[in-house]
Coordinates of C-alpha atoms and ligand atoms in Angstrom, one line a residue:
X1 CA 53.6 1.6 6.9
X2 CA 51.8 -1.6 8.0
X3 CA 50.7 -2.6 11.5
X4 CA 51.6 -6.1 12.6
X5 CA 48.4 -6.4 14.7
X6 CA 46.1 -5.3 11.9
X7 CA 44.0 -7.9 10.0
X8 CA 43.4 -5.6 7.0
X9 CA 47.2 -5.0 6.7
X10 CA 47.6 -8.8 6.5
X11 CA 44.7 -9.2 4.0
X12 CA 45.9 -6.3 1.8
X13 CA 49.4 -7.7 1.8
X14 CA 48.3 -11.2 0.9
X15 CA 49.4 -12.7 4.1
X16 CA 45.8 -13.8 4.9
X17 CA 43.9 -15.1 1.9
X18 CA 40.8 -13.2 0.6
X19 CA 38.5 -13.2 -2.3
X20 CA 40.3 -10.5 -4.3
X21 CA 38.6 -8.6 -7.1
X22 CA 41.4 -6.2 -7.9
X23 CA 45.0 -5.6 -6.9
X24 CA 47.7 -3.1 -7.7
X25 CA 50.8 -1.8 -5.9
X26 CA 48.7 0.3 -3.5
X27 CA 45.3 -1.3 -3.1
X28 CA 43.6 -4.7 -2.8
X29 CA 39.8 -4.9 -3.3
X30 CA 38.2 -7.8 -1.6
X31 CA 34.7 -9.2 -1.0
X32 CA 33.3 -8.6 2.4
X33 CA 32.8 -11.7 4.6
X34 CA 29.6 -10.3 5.9
X35 CA 28.0 -8.9 2.8
X36 CA 25.2 -6.4 3.0
X37 CA 24.3 -7.4 -0.6
X38 CA 25.6 -9.7 -3.3
X39 CA 29.0 -8.4 -4.4
X40 CA 29.7 -6.1 -1.3
X41 CA 33.4 -5.2 -1.6
X42 CA 36.0 -3.4 0.5
X43 CA 38.8 -1.2 -0.9
X44 CA 41.9 -1.6 1.2
X45 CA 45.0 0.5 0.8
X46 CA 48.1 -1.6 1.4
X47 CA 49.5 1.0 3.7
X48 CA 48.0 1.2 7.2
X49 CA 45.9 4.3 7.9
X50 CA 43.5 4.1 10.8
X51 CA 40.8 6.2 9.2
X52 CA 40.2 8.9 6.6
X53 CA 41.8 11.6 8.8
X54 CA 45.1 9.7 8.7
X55 CA 45.0 8.9 4.9
X56 CA 47.8 10.5 2.9
X57 CA 46.9 12.7 -0.1
X58 CA 48.2 10.4 -2.8
X59 CA 46.1 7.4 -1.5
X60 CA 43.1 9.6 -0.9
X61 CA 43.2 10.8 -4.5
X62 CA 43.0 7.3 -5.8
X63 CA 40.3 5.8 -3.6
X64 CA 37.2 7.6 -5.1
X65 CA 38.2 6.8 -8.8
X66 CA 38.8 3.2 -7.7
X67 CA 35.4 3.1 -6.0
X68 CA 33.8 4.4 -9.2
X69 CA 35.6 1.8 -11.3
X70 CA 34.5 -1.1 -9.0
X71 CA 30.9 0.2 -8.8
X72 CA 30.7 0.6 -12.6
X73 CA 31.9 -3.0 -13.0
X74 CA 29.3 -4.2 -10.5
X75 CA 26.5 -2.5 -12.5
X76 CA 27.8 -4.0 -15.7
X77 CA 28.3 -7.6 -14.4
X78 CA 26.0 -8.1 -11.4
X79 CA 23.0 -6.1 -12.8
X80 CA 22.7 -3.9 -9.7
X81 CA 20.9 -0.7 -10.3
X82 CA 23.3 1.4 -8.3
X83 CA 25.8 1.2 -5.5
X84 CA 26.8 3.0 -2.3
X85 CA 30.3 4.1 -1.4
X86 CA 30.4 3.9 2.4
X87 CA 33.3 4.8 4.7
X88 CA 33.0 4.7 8.5
X89 CA 35.3 6.6 10.8
X90 CA 35.3 5.9 14.5
X91 CA 33.4 3.4 16.6
X92 CA 30.5 5.7 17.0
X93 CA 30.2 5.7 13.2
X94 CA 30.2 2.0 12.9
X95 CA 33.9 1.4 12.2
X96 CA 34.9 -2.0 13.4
X97 CA 38.3 -2.5 11.7
X98 CA 40.6 0.4 12.3
X99 CA 42.4 0.3 8.9
X100 CA 40.9 2.7 6.4
X101 CA 38.6 1.0 4.0
X102 CA 35.8 2.0 1.7
X103 CA 32.8 -0.2 1.2
X104 CA 31.3 -0.6 -2.3
X105 CA 27.8 -1.9 -1.8
X106 CA 25.8 -3.0 -4.9
X107 CA 22.1 -1.9 -4.7
X108 CA 19.4 -3.9 -6.4
X109 CA 16.0 -2.8 -7.5
X110 CA 13.5 -3.6 -4.7
X111 CA 16.5 -4.6 -2.4
X112 CA 16.5 -3.7 1.2
X113 CA 17.4 -0.2 2.5
X114 CA 21.1 -0.4 3.5
X115 CA 22.3 3.1 4.1
X116 CA 19.5 5.4 5.3
X117 CA 18.5 7.8 8.0
X118 CA 15.3 9.4 9.2
X119 CA 15.5 13.1 8.2
X120 CA 15.3 15.3 11.2
X121 CA 14.1 18.8 11.6
X122 CA 16.1 22.0 12.1
X123 CA 15.8 25.8 12.0
X124 CA 17.8 28.4 10.1
X125 CA 19.2 29.6 13.5
X126 CA 20.3 26.1 14.4
X127 CA 21.9 25.5 11.0
X128 CA 23.8 28.8 11.3
X129 CA 25.0 27.9 14.9
X130 CA 26.2 24.5 13.9
X131 CA 28.0 25.8 10.8
X132 CA 29.8 28.4 13.0
X133 CA 30.8 25.7 15.4
X134 CA 32.2 23.4 12.8
X135 CA 34.1 26.3 11.0
X136 CA 36.1 26.8 14.2
X137 CA 37.9 23.5 13.5
X138 CA 38.6 24.1 9.8
Ligands
5GP201 P1 33.5 -1.3 9.2 O1 32.4 -1.6 10.0 O2 34.8 -1.2 9.9 O3 33.3 -0.1 8.3 O4 33.6 -2.5 8.2 C1 34.4 -3.7 8.4 C2 33.9 -4.7 7.4 O5 34.9 -5.7 7.3 C3 32.6 -5.4 7.8 O6 31.6 -5.2 6.8 C4 33.0 -6.9 8.0 O7 32.1 -7.8 7.5 C5 34.3 -6.9 7.2 N1 35.3 -7.9 7.6 C6 35.8 -8.0 8.9 N2 36.8 -8.9 9.0 C7 36.9 -9.4 7.7 C8 37.8 -10.4 7.1 O8 38.6 -11.0 7.8 N3 37.7 -10.6 5.8 C9 36.7 -9.9 5.0 N4 36.7 -10.2 3.7 N5 35.9 -9.0 5.5 C10 36.0 -8.7 6.9
ZN202 ZN1 46.3 -2.0 8.8

């Protein structure tokens, strides 16, 4: 369940050193080497899954509570006002390491915008058409 060519498998397994915040049998939580803000962390499962579509149910069920636990600890200790849980899937979505991971990004009052988009415009007809399209894949 690990991939010999995957850097996050090696980091999660302790083969490559990292600044670790938390570890249990299934996860390692590390600090990101290119932090978006002070404390930016990555939740890494020890098993290799390329992205959220590959994640097994047992691992998936634990990721969100772990993200909440890490984020709450950041609010308590770093004094951030909030945090983002961010998870990229696919190159087009900004994924650069193809081992599932969830970012936990502390957000500070008056800090820069980190995760944002410009709201677009749509119509009720377009919303209905898009919904019908997506439903075909469910
Ligand atoms: P993605 O863009 O795939 O969602 O996020 C990958 C993240 O991993 C980036 O924020 C990047 O800074 C971080 N990263 C890449 N390689 C390493 C590494 O070797 N160690 C650590 N701690 N972070 C890494
Ligand atoms: Zn991996």
